mmCIF file of C-alpha atoms and ligand atoms in Angstrom:
data_model
loop_
_atom_site.group_PDB
_atom_site.id
_atom_site.type_symbol
_atom_site.label_atom_id
_atom_site.label_comp_id
_atom_site.label_asym_id
_atom_site.label_seq_id
_atom_site.Cartn_x
_atom_site.Cartn_y
_atom_site.Cartn_z
ATOM 1 C CA MET A 1 0.167 0.133 0.773
ATOM 2 C CA THR A 2 1.238 3.882 -1.162
ATOM 3 C CA GLU A 3 1.094 6.342 1.781
ATOM 4 C CA PRO A 4 -0.661 9.610 0.677
ATOM 5 C CA HIS A 5 1.813 12.450 -0.802
ATOM 6 C CA PRO A 6 1.611 15.382 0.777
ATOM 7 C CA PRO A 7 -0.394 17.614 -1.571
ATOM 8 C CA SER A 8 1.786 21.131 -2.941
ATOM 9 C CA SER A 9 1.630 24.254 -2.909
ATOM 10 C CA PRO A 10 -0.376 25.539 -4.925
ATOM 11 C CA ALA A 11 1.619 26.664 -8.617
ATOM 12 C CA ALA A 12 2.666 29.824 -8.227
ATOM 13 C CA GLU A 13 3.328 29.055 -12.450
ATOM 14 C CA LEU A 14 0.625 26.917 -14.599
ATOM 15 C CA PRO A 15 1.599 23.356 -13.433
ATOM 16 C CA ALA A 16 1.917 20.392 -16.694
ATOM 17 C CA GLY A 17 -0.144 18.889 -18.319
ATOM 18 C CA LEU A 18 -3.168 21.080 -17.883
ATOM 19 C CA TYR A 19 -4.495 20.820 -21.770
ATOM 20 C CA CYS A 20 -8.445 20.959 -20.567
ATOM 21 C CA ALA A 21 -10.646 22.566 -18.394
ATOM 22 C CA ALA A 22 -11.054 18.844 -16.958
ATOM 23 C CA ASP A 23 -7.312 18.349 -16.081
ATOM 24 C CA TYR A 24 -7.659 20.497 -13.267
ATOM 25 C CA ALA A 25 -9.778 17.348 -11.511
ATOM 26 C CA ARG A 26 -7.464 15.666 -12.310
ATOM 27 C CA LEU A 27 -3.932 16.502 -10.883
ATOM 28 C CA ALA A 28 -6.752 18.575 -8.239
ATOM 29 C CA PRO A 29 -5.534 15.343 -5.914
ATOM 30 C CA ASP A 30 -1.650 15.930 -5.956
ATOM 31 C CA PHE A 31 -2.739 19.648 -4.545
ATOM 32 C CA ILE A 32 -5.323 18.595 -2.264
ATOM 33 C CA ALA A 33 -4.336 16.729 1.005
ATOM 34 C CA PRO A 34 -6.582 12.934 0.255
ATOM 35 C CA ASP A 35 -9.035 14.130 3.470
ATOM 36 C CA LEU A 36 -10.025 17.433 2.056
ATOM 37 C CA PHE A 37 -10.639 16.394 -1.310
ATOM 38 C CA ALA A 38 -12.515 14.264 -0.760
ATOM 39 C CA HIS A 39 -14.576 16.662 0.706
ATOM 40 C CA VAL A 40 -15.066 18.580 -2.049
ATOM 41 C CA ASP A 41 -15.621 15.331 -4.225
ATOM 42 C CA GLY A 42 -17.618 13.142 -2.764
ATOM 43 C CA GLY A 43 -21.049 14.505 -2.634
ATOM 44 C CA SER A 44 -23.190 13.010 0.300
ATOM 45 C CA GLY A 45 -23.778 9.378 1.504
ATOM 46 C CA HIS A 46 -22.440 6.873 -1.574
ATOM 47 C CA ASP A 47 -21.230 9.902 -3.872
ATOM 48 C CA ARG A 48 -24.690 8.480 -6.520
ATOM 49 C CA THR A 49 -25.807 11.863 -7.433
ATOM 50 C CA THR A 50 -22.470 13.114 -7.946
ATOM 51 C CA ALA A 51 -20.521 10.696 -10.148
ATOM 52 C CA ALA A 52 -25.473 10.673 -12.183
ATOM 53 C CA ASN A 53 -24.573 13.640 -12.633
ATOM 54 C CA LEU A 54 -21.109 12.934 -14.615
ATOM 55 C CA SER A 55 -22.371 10.026 -16.025
ATOM 56 C CA ALA A 56 -25.435 12.770 -17.236
ATOM 57 C CA PHE A 57 -23.046 14.183 -19.566
ATOM 58 C CA ALA A 58 -21.111 11.295 -20.843
ATOM 59 C CA ASP A 59 -23.787 9.204 -21.811
ATOM 60 C CA LEU A 60 -24.780 12.826 -24.249
ATOM 61 C CA ALA A 61 -23.156 13.234 -28.006
ATOM 62 C CA ILE A 62 -23.473 15.989 -29.540
ATOM 63 C CA VAL A 63 -24.498 15.682 -34.100
ATOM 64 C CA PRO A 64 -22.105 17.167 -35.833
ATOM 65 C CA ARG A 65 -22.864 19.764 -38.543
ATOM 66 C CA LEU A 66 -21.494 20.670 -42.137
ATOM 67 C CA LEU A 67 -20.635 23.919 -43.959
ATOM 68 C CA ARG A 68 -22.498 26.397 -40.994
ATOM 69 C CA SER A 69 -20.366 29.889 -41.200
ATOM 70 C CA VAL A 70 -19.423 31.257 -37.943
ATOM 71 C CA ARG A 71 -17.071 32.970 -38.661
ATOM 72 C CA HIS A 72 -19.626 35.850 -36.521
ATOM 73 C CA GLY A 73 -19.892 33.540 -34.481
ATOM 74 C CA HIS A 74 -19.673 34.498 -30.285
ATOM 75 C CA THR A 75 -20.685 33.458 -26.895
ATOM 76 C CA ARG A 76 -22.265 36.024 -26.038
ATOM 77 C CA CYS A 77 -24.864 35.388 -23.654
ATOM 78 C CA GLU A 78 -27.880 37.402 -22.902
ATOM 79 C CA LEU A 79 -29.761 37.013 -19.162
ATOM 80 C CA GLY A 80 -32.489 39.211 -19.216
ATOM 81 C CA ASP A 81 -30.724 43.252 -20.184
ATOM 82 C CA ILE A 82 -27.331 42.161 -18.879
ATOM 83 C CA VAL A 83 -25.265 40.927 -21.928
ATOM 84 C CA ARG A 84 -22.330 38.643 -20.799
ATOM 85 C CA PRO A 85 -19.162 37.408 -23.590
ATOM 86 C CA HIS A 86 -20.342 33.833 -22.612
ATOM 87 C CA PRO A 87 -22.383 31.606 -20.275
ATOM 88 C CA ILE A 88 -20.241 30.335 -17.784
ATOM 89 C CA MET A 89 -20.622 31.927 -13.977
ATOM 90 C CA LEU A 90 -18.474 30.472 -11.292
ATOM 91 C CA ALA A 91 -21.449 28.530 -8.769
ATOM 92 C CA PRO A 92 -20.732 29.443 -4.974
ATOM 93 C CA VAL A 93 -17.739 27.435 -3.863
ATOM 94 C CA GLY A 94 -17.882 27.684 0.581
ATOM 95 C CA SER A 95 -14.570 27.382 3.307
ATOM 96 C CA GLN A 96 -12.265 28.698 0.119
ATOM 97 C CA ALA A 97 -8.773 29.043 2.697
ATOM 98 C CA SER A 98 -8.877 25.514 2.694
ATOM 99 C CA LEU A 99 -7.934 25.581 -0.982
ATOM 100 C CA HIS A 100 -5.688 27.582 -1.964
ATOM 101 C CA PRO A 101 -4.267 30.492 0.820
ATOM 102 C CA HIS A 102 -5.580 33.003 -0.990
ATOM 103 C CA ALA A 103 -8.896 32.513 -0.919
ATOM 104 C CA GLU A 104 -11.920 34.414 -2.535
ATOM 105 C CA ARG A 105 -10.207 36.768 -3.460
ATOM 106 C CA ALA A 106 -7.985 34.812 -5.567
ATOM 107 C CA THR A 107 -11.184 33.688 -7.098
ATOM 108 C CA ALA A 108 -12.791 36.768 -7.437
ATOM 109 C CA ALA A 109 -9.584 38.309 -9.244
ATOM 110 C CA ALA A 110 -10.043 35.719 -12.063
ATOM 111 C CA ALA A 111 -13.741 35.729 -12.271
ATOM 112 C CA ALA A 112 -12.711 39.857 -12.492
ATOM 113 C CA ALA A 113 -10.785 39.393 -15.397
ATOM 114 C CA THR A 114 -12.204 36.705 -17.591
ATOM 115 C CA GLN A 115 -15.492 38.989 -17.085
ATOM 116 C CA THR A 116 -17.083 35.729 -15.537
ATOM 117 C CA CYS A 117 -19.842 36.231 -12.935
ATOM 118 C CA LEU A 118 -18.941 35.575 -8.999
ATOM 119 C CA ILE A 119 -20.932 33.959 -6.922
ATOM 120 C CA ALA A 120 -19.531 34.333 -3.395
ATOM 121 C CA SER A 121 -20.736 31.916 -1.337
ATOM 122 C CA THR A 122 -22.412 33.294 3.102
ATOM 123 C CA MET A 123 -19.710 30.449 3.504
ATOM 124 C CA SER A 124 -17.084 31.690 2.350
ATOM 125 C CA SER A 125 -13.766 32.501 4.451
ATOM 126 C CA ILE A 126 -13.071 35.669 4.234
ATOM 127 C CA THR A 127 -16.387 38.183 4.361
ATOM 128 C CA LEU A 128 -18.195 39.454 1.463
ATOM 129 C CA GLU A 129 -17.207 42.716 1.401
ATOM 130 C CA ASP A 130 -14.161 41.095 0.889
ATOM 131 C CA ILE A 131 -14.677 39.196 -1.242
ATOM 132 C CA ALA A 132 -16.321 42.509 -2.464
ATOM 133 C CA ALA A 133 -13.364 44.643 -2.779
ATOM 134 C CA ALA A 134 -11.334 42.385 -4.822
ATOM 135 C CA ALA A 135 -14.453 41.176 -7.370
ATOM 136 C CA GLY A 136 -15.109 43.159 -11.057
ATOM 137 C CA PRO A 137 -18.589 44.407 -11.027
ATOM 138 C CA ASP A 138 -20.414 41.146 -11.743
ATOM 139 C CA ARG A 139 -20.535 39.699 -8.533
ATOM 140 C CA TRP A 140 -24.250 38.127 -6.870
ATOM 141 C CA PHE A 141 -24.515 36.794 -3.543
ATOM 142 C CA GLN A 142 -24.793 33.724 -2.532
ATOM 143 C CA LEU A 143 -27.813 33.109 0.167
ATOM 144 C CA TYR A 144 -27.819 31.253 3.580
ATOM 145 C CA PHE A 145 -30.631 31.478 5.012
ATOM 146 C CA GLN A 146 -30.080 31.988 8.714
ATOM 147 C CA PRO A 147 -32.367 30.942 11.813
ATOM 148 C CA ASP A 148 -33.441 34.250 12.779
ATOM 149 C CA ARG A 149 -34.355 35.904 10.169
ATOM 150 C CA ALA A 150 -32.912 39.477 10.982
ATOM 151 C CA GLU A 151 -28.991 37.462 11.105
ATOM 152 C CA THR A 152 -30.994 36.787 7.001
ATOM 153 C CA LEU A 153 -31.925 40.427 6.515
ATOM 154 C CA ASP A 154 -28.947 41.676 8.542
ATOM 155 C CA LEU A 155 -26.520 39.907 5.242
ATOM 156 C CA VAL A 156 -28.853 40.967 2.260
ATOM 157 C CA ARG A 157 -28.394 44.264 3.370
ATOM 158 C CA ARG A 158 -24.503 43.997 3.990
ATOM 159 C CA ALA A 159 -24.777 42.543 -0.203
ATOM 160 C CA GLU A 160 -26.772 45.071 -0.951
ATOM 161 C CA ALA A 161 -24.367 47.642 0.579
ATOM 162 C CA ALA A 162 -21.096 45.247 -0.852
ATOM 163 C CA GLY A 163 -22.215 46.737 -4.882
ATOM 164 C CA TYR A 164 -23.687 42.734 -4.975
ATOM 165 C CA THR A 165 -26.362 43.125 -8.261
ATOM 166 C CA ALA A 166 -28.377 39.407 -7.427
ATOM 167 C CA LEU A 167 -29.040 36.672 -5.063
ATOM 168 C CA VAL A 168 -28.690 33.364 -5.296
ATOM 169 C CA VAL A 169 -30.602 31.449 -2.766
ATOM 170 C CA THR A 170 -30.141 28.495 -2.324
ATOM 171 C CA VAL A 171 -32.812 25.810 -1.263
ATOM 172 C CA ASP A 172 -31.581 22.837 -0.977
ATOM 173 C CA THR A 173 -29.650 21.622 2.130
ATOM 174 C CA PRO A 174 -31.540 22.819 5.011
ATOM 175 C CA ILE A 175 -30.040 19.149 5.981
ATOM 176 C CA GLN A 176 -27.554 17.937 4.111
ATOM 177 C CA LEU A 177 -25.747 14.341 4.920
ATOM 178 C CA PRO A 178 -22.067 14.354 4.270
ATOM 179 C CA SER A 179 -19.886 11.064 2.507
ATOM 180 C CA TYR A 180 -19.089 8.181 3.027
ATOM 181 C CA ARG A 181 -16.531 8.165 1.491
ATOM 182 C CA ALA A 182 -15.149 12.298 3.170
ATOM 183 C CA LEU A 183 -16.024 10.385 6.707
ATOM 184 C CA ALA A 184 -13.256 7.365 5.681
ATOM 185 C CA ALA A 185 -11.402 9.834 5.131
ATOM 186 C CA GLY A 186 -11.260 11.612 8.067
ATOM 187 C CA PHE A 187 -12.746 14.955 7.049
ATOM 188 C CA ARG A 188 -14.410 17.433 9.704
ATOM 189 C CA GLN A 189 -15.724 20.777 8.856
ATOM 190 C CA SER A 190 -13.505 23.089 10.051
ATOM 191 C CA GLY A 191 -12.934 27.148 8.609
ATOM 192 C CA ASP A 192 -14.090 30.004 9.762
ATOM 193 C CA THR A 193 -17.371 30.894 8.117
ATOM 194 C CA PRO A 194 -17.023 35.460 8.574
ATOM 195 C CA ASN A 195 -19.958 36.466 6.830
ATOM 196 C CA LEU A 196 -21.408 34.477 10.190
ATOM 197 C CA ARG A 197 -21.970 36.788 13.187
ATOM 198 C CA PRO A 198 -21.502 34.471 16.651
ATOM 199 C CA PRO A 199 -25.286 33.694 16.794
ATOM 200 C CA PRO A 200 -27.530 35.205 20.068
ATOM 201 C CA ASN A 201 -27.893 33.634 22.335
ATOM 202 C CA ARG A 202 -30.506 31.367 21.067
ATOM 203 C CA ALA A 203 -31.776 28.259 22.482
ATOM 204 C CA PRO A 204 -31.406 25.579 22.211
ATOM 205 C CA ILE A 205 -33.703 23.309 20.067
ATOM 206 C CA ARG A 206 -35.312 20.849 22.370
ATOM 207 C CA ILE A 207 -37.671 18.051 20.555
ATOM 208 C CA GLU A 208 -40.570 15.956 23.100
ATOM 209 C CA ASP A 209 -40.000 11.647 23.398
ATOM 210 C CA GLY A 210 -40.709 10.173 20.123
ATOM 211 C CA GLN A 211 -40.279 13.335 17.878
ATOM 212 C CA SER A 212 -37.867 13.409 15.095
ATOM 213 C CA GLN A 213 -34.409 15.063 15.708
ATOM 214 C CA ILE A 214 -34.206 15.924 11.994
ATOM 215 C CA LEU A 215 -37.859 16.251 10.945
ATOM 216 C CA ASN A 216 -38.809 17.796 14.574
ATOM 217 C CA GLY A 217 -34.956 18.813 15.520
ATOM 218 C CA PHE A 218 -32.539 20.564 12.063
ATOM 219 C CA MET A 219 -35.806 21.464 10.340
ATOM 220 C CA ARG A 220 -36.925 23.897 12.982
ATOM 221 C CA ASP A 221 -36.204 26.390 11.462
ATOM 222 C CA ALA A 222 -35.367 25.162 8.195
ATOM 223 C CA PRO A 223 -36.710 28.566 5.327
ATOM 224 C CA THR A 224 -40.139 27.509 3.651
ATOM 225 C CA LEU A 225 -42.348 29.662 0.933
ATOM 226 C CA ASP A 226 -42.988 31.847 3.103
ATOM 227 C CA ASP A 227 -39.491 32.732 3.740
ATOM 228 C CA ILE A 228 -39.502 33.701 -0.030
ATOM 229 C CA ASP A 229 -42.400 35.682 -0.568
ATOM 230 C CA TRP A 230 -41.303 37.852 2.684
ATOM 231 C CA LEU A 231 -37.809 37.842 1.382
ATOM 232 C CA LEU A 232 -38.807 39.251 -2.108
ATOM 233 C CA THR A 233 -40.483 41.998 0.259
ATOM 234 C CA GLU A 234 -37.124 42.694 1.440
ATOM 235 C CA THR A 235 -35.046 43.377 -1.084
ATOM 236 C CA ARG A 236 -35.310 45.068 -4.776
ATOM 237 C CA LEU A 237 -32.455 42.800 -5.410
ATOM 238 C CA PRO A 238 -33.666 39.747 -8.943
ATOM 239 C CA LEU A 239 -33.424 36.637 -6.141
ATOM 240 C CA TRP A 240 -32.203 33.926 -7.779
ATOM 241 C CA ILE A 241 -33.160 30.054 -6.558
ATOM 242 C CA LYS A 242 -30.263 27.206 -6.809
ATOM 243 C CA GLY A 243 -31.183 24.338 -5.819
ATOM 244 C CA VAL A 244 -34.931 22.844 -8.258
ATOM 245 C CA MET A 245 -35.281 20.639 -9.860
ATOM 246 C CA HIS A 246 -38.810 19.636 -9.986
ATOM 247 C CA ALA A 247 -40.753 21.683 -12.776
ATOM 248 C CA ALA A 248 -43.401 22.966 -10.710
ATOM 249 C CA ASP A 249 -41.467 24.202 -7.707
ATOM 250 C CA ALA A 250 -39.364 26.846 -10.849
ATOM 251 C CA ARG A 251 -43.283 27.334 -12.065
ATOM 252 C CA ASP A 252 -44.399 28.816 -8.552
ATOM 253 C CA LEU A 253 -41.045 30.195 -7.424
ATOM 254 C CA VAL A 254 -41.133 32.135 -11.171
ATOM 255 C CA GLN A 255 -44.613 32.797 -10.814
ATOM 256 C CA ARG A 256 -44.110 34.108 -7.144
ATOM 257 C CA GLY A 257 -41.570 36.196 -8.188
ATOM 258 C CA ALA A 258 -38.322 35.116 -8.578
ATOM 259 C CA THR A 259 -35.784 36.058 -11.961
ATOM 260 C CA GLY A 260 -34.480 33.288 -12.213
ATOM 261 C CA ILE A 261 -33.490 29.308 -11.613
ATOM 262 C CA ILE A 262 -31.054 27.298 -10.272
ATOM 263 C CA VAL A 263 -31.481 23.168 -11.106
ATOM 264 C CA SER A 264 -29.344 22.661 -9.096
ATOM 265 C CA ASN A 265 -28.717 19.468 -6.702
ATOM 266 C CA HIS A 266 -25.455 20.395 -5.241
ATOM 267 C CA GLY A 267 -23.285 18.909 -6.965
ATOM 268 C CA GLY A 268 -24.824 15.436 -5.068
ATOM 269 C CA ARG A 269 -24.024 17.028 -1.805
ATOM 270 C CA ALA A 270 -27.343 17.550 -1.595
ATOM 271 C CA LEU A 271 -29.516 14.593 -1.731
ATOM 272 C CA ASP A 272 -27.981 10.972 -2.789
ATOM 273 C CA GLY A 273 -29.811 9.094 -5.670
ATOM 274 C CA ALA A 274 -31.181 12.883 -7.125
ATOM 275 C CA PRO A 275 -31.497 12.516 -10.188
ATOM 276 C CA SER A 276 -28.941 14.578 -12.334
ATOM 277 C CA THR A 277 -29.072 18.178 -13.495
ATOM 278 C CA LEU A 278 -28.427 17.505 -17.097
ATOM 279 C CA SER A 279 -31.812 15.000 -16.883
ATOM 280 C CA ARG A 280 -34.070 17.531 -15.341
ATOM 281 C CA LEU A 281 -33.381 20.294 -17.696
ATOM 282 C CA PRO A 282 -35.570 19.515 -20.500
ATOM 283 C CA HIS A 283 -38.873 19.267 -18.292
ATOM 284 C CA ILE A 284 -37.812 22.327 -15.954
ATOM 285 C CA ARG A 285 -37.261 24.241 -19.573
ATOM 286 C CA THR A 286 -40.243 22.342 -21.392
ATOM 287 C CA ALA A 287 -43.003 23.383 -18.845
ATOM 288 C CA MET A 288 -41.580 26.676 -18.631
ATOM 289 C CA GLY A 289 -41.366 28.787 -21.737
ATOM 290 C CA SER A 290 -37.867 29.933 -23.637
ATOM 291 C CA SER A 291 -38.169 33.486 -21.564
ATOM 292 C CA ALA A 292 -37.235 31.627 -18.641
ATOM 293 C CA LEU A 293 -34.466 32.286 -17.192
ATOM 294 C CA LEU A 294 -32.575 28.624 -15.849
ATOM 295 C CA LEU A 295 -29.345 28.343 -15.217
ATOM 296 C CA VAL A 296 -27.995 24.596 -14.632
ATOM 297 C CA ASP A 297 -24.861 23.076 -12.351
ATOM 298 C CA GLY A 298 -23.557 19.623 -11.142
ATOM 299 C CA GLY A 299 -20.946 17.358 -13.370
ATOM 300 C CA ILE A 300 -19.161 20.432 -15.903
ATOM 301 C CA ARG A 301 -15.932 19.621 -16.829
ATOM 302 C CA SER A 302 -15.489 19.811 -20.004
ATOM 303 C CA GLY A 303 -16.795 22.960 -22.458
ATOM 304 C CA SER A 304 -18.430 20.001 -25.075
ATOM 305 C CA ASP A 305 -20.761 19.424 -21.843
ATOM 306 C CA VAL A 306 -21.570 23.627 -21.842
ATOM 307 C CA PHE A 307 -22.733 22.975 -25.060
ATOM 308 C CA LYS A 308 -24.697 20.183 -24.120
ATOM 309 C CA ALA A 309 -26.565 21.641 -21.070
ATOM 310 C CA ILE A 310 -26.683 24.519 -22.766
ATOM 311 C CA ALA A 311 -28.649 22.005 -25.837
ATOM 312 C CA SER A 312 -30.498 21.164 -22.765
ATOM 313 C CA GLY A 313 -32.763 23.782 -22.155
ATOM 314 C CA ALA A 314 -29.957 26.278 -20.127
ATOM 315 C CA ASN A 315 -28.666 29.523 -20.223
ATOM 316 C CA ALA A 316 -25.332 29.593 -19.239
ATOM 317 C CA VAL A 317 -24.007 27.157 -16.581
ATOM 318 C CA LEU A 318 -22.129 27.942 -13.150
ATOM 319 C CA VAL A 319 -18.923 25.295 -12.803
ATOM 320 C CA GLY A 320 -18.532 24.923 -8.763
ATOM 321 C CA ARG A 321 -15.460 21.557 -8.477
ATOM 322 C CA LEU A 322 -13.523 22.479 -11.766
ATOM 323 C CA GLN A 323 -13.568 26.046 -9.793
ATOM 324 C CA ALA A 324 -11.878 24.478 -6.020
ATOM 325 C CA TYR A 325 -9.188 22.085 -8.369
ATOM 326 C CA ALA A 326 -8.392 25.096 -10.136
ATOM 327 C CA LEU A 327 -8.118 27.246 -7.704
ATOM 328 C CA ALA A 328 -5.493 24.687 -5.105
ATOM 329 C CA VAL A 329 -3.751 24.131 -8.632
ATOM 330 C CA ALA A 330 -2.010 27.381 -9.510
ATOM 331 C CA GLY A 331 -4.650 29.941 -7.324
ATOM 332 C CA ALA A 332 -6.676 32.698 -9.357
ATOM 333 C CA LEU A 333 -4.574 31.829 -12.342
ATOM 334 C CA GLY A 334 -4.869 28.604 -12.218
ATOM 335 C CA VAL A 335 -9.051 30.127 -12.167
ATOM 336 C CA ALA A 336 -8.729 32.316 -15.258
ATOM 337 C CA HIS A 337 -7.193 30.102 -17.370
ATOM 338 C CA MET A 338 -10.005 26.730 -16.581
ATOM 339 C CA ILE A 339 -11.889 29.423 -17.792
ATOM 340 C CA ARG A 340 -10.165 30.377 -20.967
ATOM 341 C CA LEU A 341 -9.795 26.912 -21.829
ATOM 342 C CA LEU A 342 -14.384 26.320 -21.287
ATOM 343 C CA ARG A 343 -14.731 28.857 -22.747
ATOM 344 C CA GLU A 344 -12.302 27.819 -25.855
ATOM 345 C CA GLU A 345 -13.131 23.881 -25.588
ATOM 346 C CA LEU A 346 -17.624 25.185 -25.933
ATOM 347 C CA GLU A 347 -16.072 27.522 -28.941
ATOM 348 C CA ALA A 348 -14.665 24.856 -30.303
ATOM 349 C CA CYS A 349 -17.678 22.310 -29.878
ATOM 350 C CA MET A 350 -19.622 25.297 -31.053
ATOM 351 C CA ALA A 351 -17.386 25.660 -34.910
ATOM 352 C CA GLN A 352 -17.776 21.367 -35.636
ATOM 353 C CA ALA A 353 -21.352 21.425 -34.891
ATOM 354 C CA GLY A 354 -22.298 24.047 -36.868
ATOM 355 C CA CYS A 355 -23.863 26.611 -34.539
ATOM 356 C CA ALA A 356 -22.239 30.752 -34.324
ATOM 357 C CA THR A 357 -24.019 31.618 -31.499
ATOM 358 C CA LEU A 358 -25.549 30.179 -27.749
ATOM 359 C CA ALA A 359 -29.210 29.947 -29.391
ATOM 360 C CA ASP A 360 -28.095 27.581 -32.350
ATOM 361 C CA ILE A 361 -26.616 25.746 -29.502
ATOM 362 C CA GLY A 362 -29.877 25.328 -28.091
ATOM 363 C CA ARG A 363 -31.245 23.556 -31.777
ATOM 364 C CA ALA A 364 -28.022 21.737 -32.312
ATOM 365 C CA GLU A 365 -29.445 17.597 -31.984
ATOM 366 C CA LEU A 366 -27.752 15.397 -29.199
ATOM 367 C CA VAL A 367 -28.365 11.781 -29.173
ATOM 368 C CA PRO A 368 -27.045 8.667 -26.538
ATOM 369 C CA PHE A 369 -23.602 8.479 -27.402
ATOM 370 C CA ALA A 370 -23.068 4.658 -28.184
ATOM 371 C CA HIS A 371 -20.169 3.871 -25.055
ATOM 372 C CA ALA A 372 -23.017 5.066 -22.680
ATOM 373 C CA GLY A 373 -21.385 4.951 -19.444
ATOM 374 C CA VAL A 374 -17.901 5.828 -19.827
ATOM 375 C CA PRO A 375 -17.233 8.202 -17.538
ATOM 376 C CA MET A 376 -14.747 11.175 -19.549
ATOM 377 C CA PRO A 377 -11.465 10.672 -18.338
HETATM 378 C C1 FMN B 401 -16.096 21.698 -2.474
HETATM 379 C C2 FMN B 401 -18.020 23.221 -2.434
HETATM 380 C C3 FMN B 401 -18.726 24.004 -1.566
HETATM 381 C C4 FMN B 401 -19.985 23.870 -2.038
HETATM 382 N N1 FMN B 401 -20.439 25.075 -1.837
HETATM 383 C C5 FMN B 401 -20.906 25.588 -1.642
HETATM 384 C C6 FMN B 401 -22.137 27.060 -0.869
HETATM 385 O O1 FMN B 401 -21.775 27.424 -0.220
HETATM 386 N N2 FMN B 401 -22.766 27.554 -1.576
HETATM 387 C C7 FMN B 401 -24.004 27.109 -2.474
HETATM 388 O O2 FMN B 401 -24.722 27.794 -2.066
HETATM 389 N N3 FMN B 401 -23.116 26.079 -3.235
HETATM 390 C C8 FMN B 401 -22.194 24.884 -2.173
HETATM 391 N N4 FMN B 401 -21.568 24.077 -3.110
HETATM 392 C C9 FMN B 401 -22.556 23.845 -4.238
HETATM 393 C C10 FMN B 401 -21.769 24.634 -5.905
HETATM 394 O O3 FMN B 401 -22.403 25.910 -5.505
HETATM 395 C C11 FMN B 401 -22.353 23.864 -7.343
HETATM 396 O O4 FMN B 401 -24.338 23.676 -7.050
HETATM 397 C C12 FMN B 401 -22.069 22.317 -7.790
HETATM 398 O O5 FMN B 401 -20.371 22.633 -7.001
HETATM 399 C C13 FMN B 401 -22.048 22.050 -8.916
HETATM 400 O O6 FMN B 401 -21.897 20.854 -8.744
HETATM 401 P P1 FMN B 401 -19.471 20.901 -10.166
HETATM 402 O O7 FMN B 401 -19.427 20.184 -9.151
HETATM 403 O O8 FMN B 401 -19.583 19.610 -10.470
HETATM 404 O O9 FMN B 401 -19.738 21.355 -10.768
HETATM 405 C C14 FMN B 401 -20.530 24.002 -3.012
HETATM 406 C C15 FMN B 401 -19.698 22.976 -3.551
HETATM 407 C C16 FMN B 401 -18.275 21.909 -3.502
HETATM 408 C C17 FMN B 401 -17.887 20.997 -4.660
#
């Protein structure tokens, strides 16, 4: 048996062997301690949904189309009245200090350099104000509801004051079970959460005899639709709801006033056994209609995955783990390089599928891949 080797420090330059965005996932174990890597790479429980997210992309093939001019093509992405140069966004990923000493500052600098929308997590390892200072203007804040509405509102007001232009409300993890793989590797959650003020003397949750620790205990303060309605009355920032997997939930949330929906299963870190996000996307797009704003994340490791997500109904995509891996491997440079690679891979796919714009991708043909089940290398 070989001993796990200690992780290297993040590279000051790009290490050799980075030919495609997915190479960051391949190199990441050399830069992340084994227990932390198991936590980041894993999902919840048996990691089945994390694996399903990846294989959903691997199972689909893109049908090439020939002799179409793409010479005036571009990857411009319109979301409401904002036009971005490309459809790749940085998903909220908490505790980035565990991955790189410059933590979220490095990610924010990479986002600014590549004109990429950054979504800063409530669980970031530096404050949302410090992230804003390092970020470009295109920044959203990911909000976790706090047990107390005053604490939630405090985060919202701080995000508004720090110039975040939208809120992403993550609703899929009121309870989050660890990955068995991460537990077996000895991973224990640690690190600061400086966005959260020390909780006031909140009464401990007491459950009666015969009550469920989960349903009556942990879930006591979990947000409900009433909290979404309340938040909509409290802020003028656009609200994106992250973690939606059912068309009826998506419709309901948009009818209540949400600006858009992020189809997500938290990268398989919420309900283990939930379907892949890519498999849900076409249903949700059909139910919502062509004008709804739909983002997706979960399993994106290449530009061809971005293409497949857009062909399946997404307006744009978020990347989580690739961002974490690129940060761990080479800091800000790594994240910026990873985004550039993803974008170039997307453009190469567009060229070969005869798609000059993202709208053309929406009409591209995807078919089951002959080697279904074989994951991307
Ligand atoms: C290490 C890690 C930390 C994460 N932290 C957050 C978070 O703080 N808030 C949140 O809404 N989602 C969080 N996510 C989920 C991501 O935003 C995203 O939904 C998921 O990573 C997408 O799947 P992918 O990693 O396959 O790209 C986290 C994911 C990972 C891997």
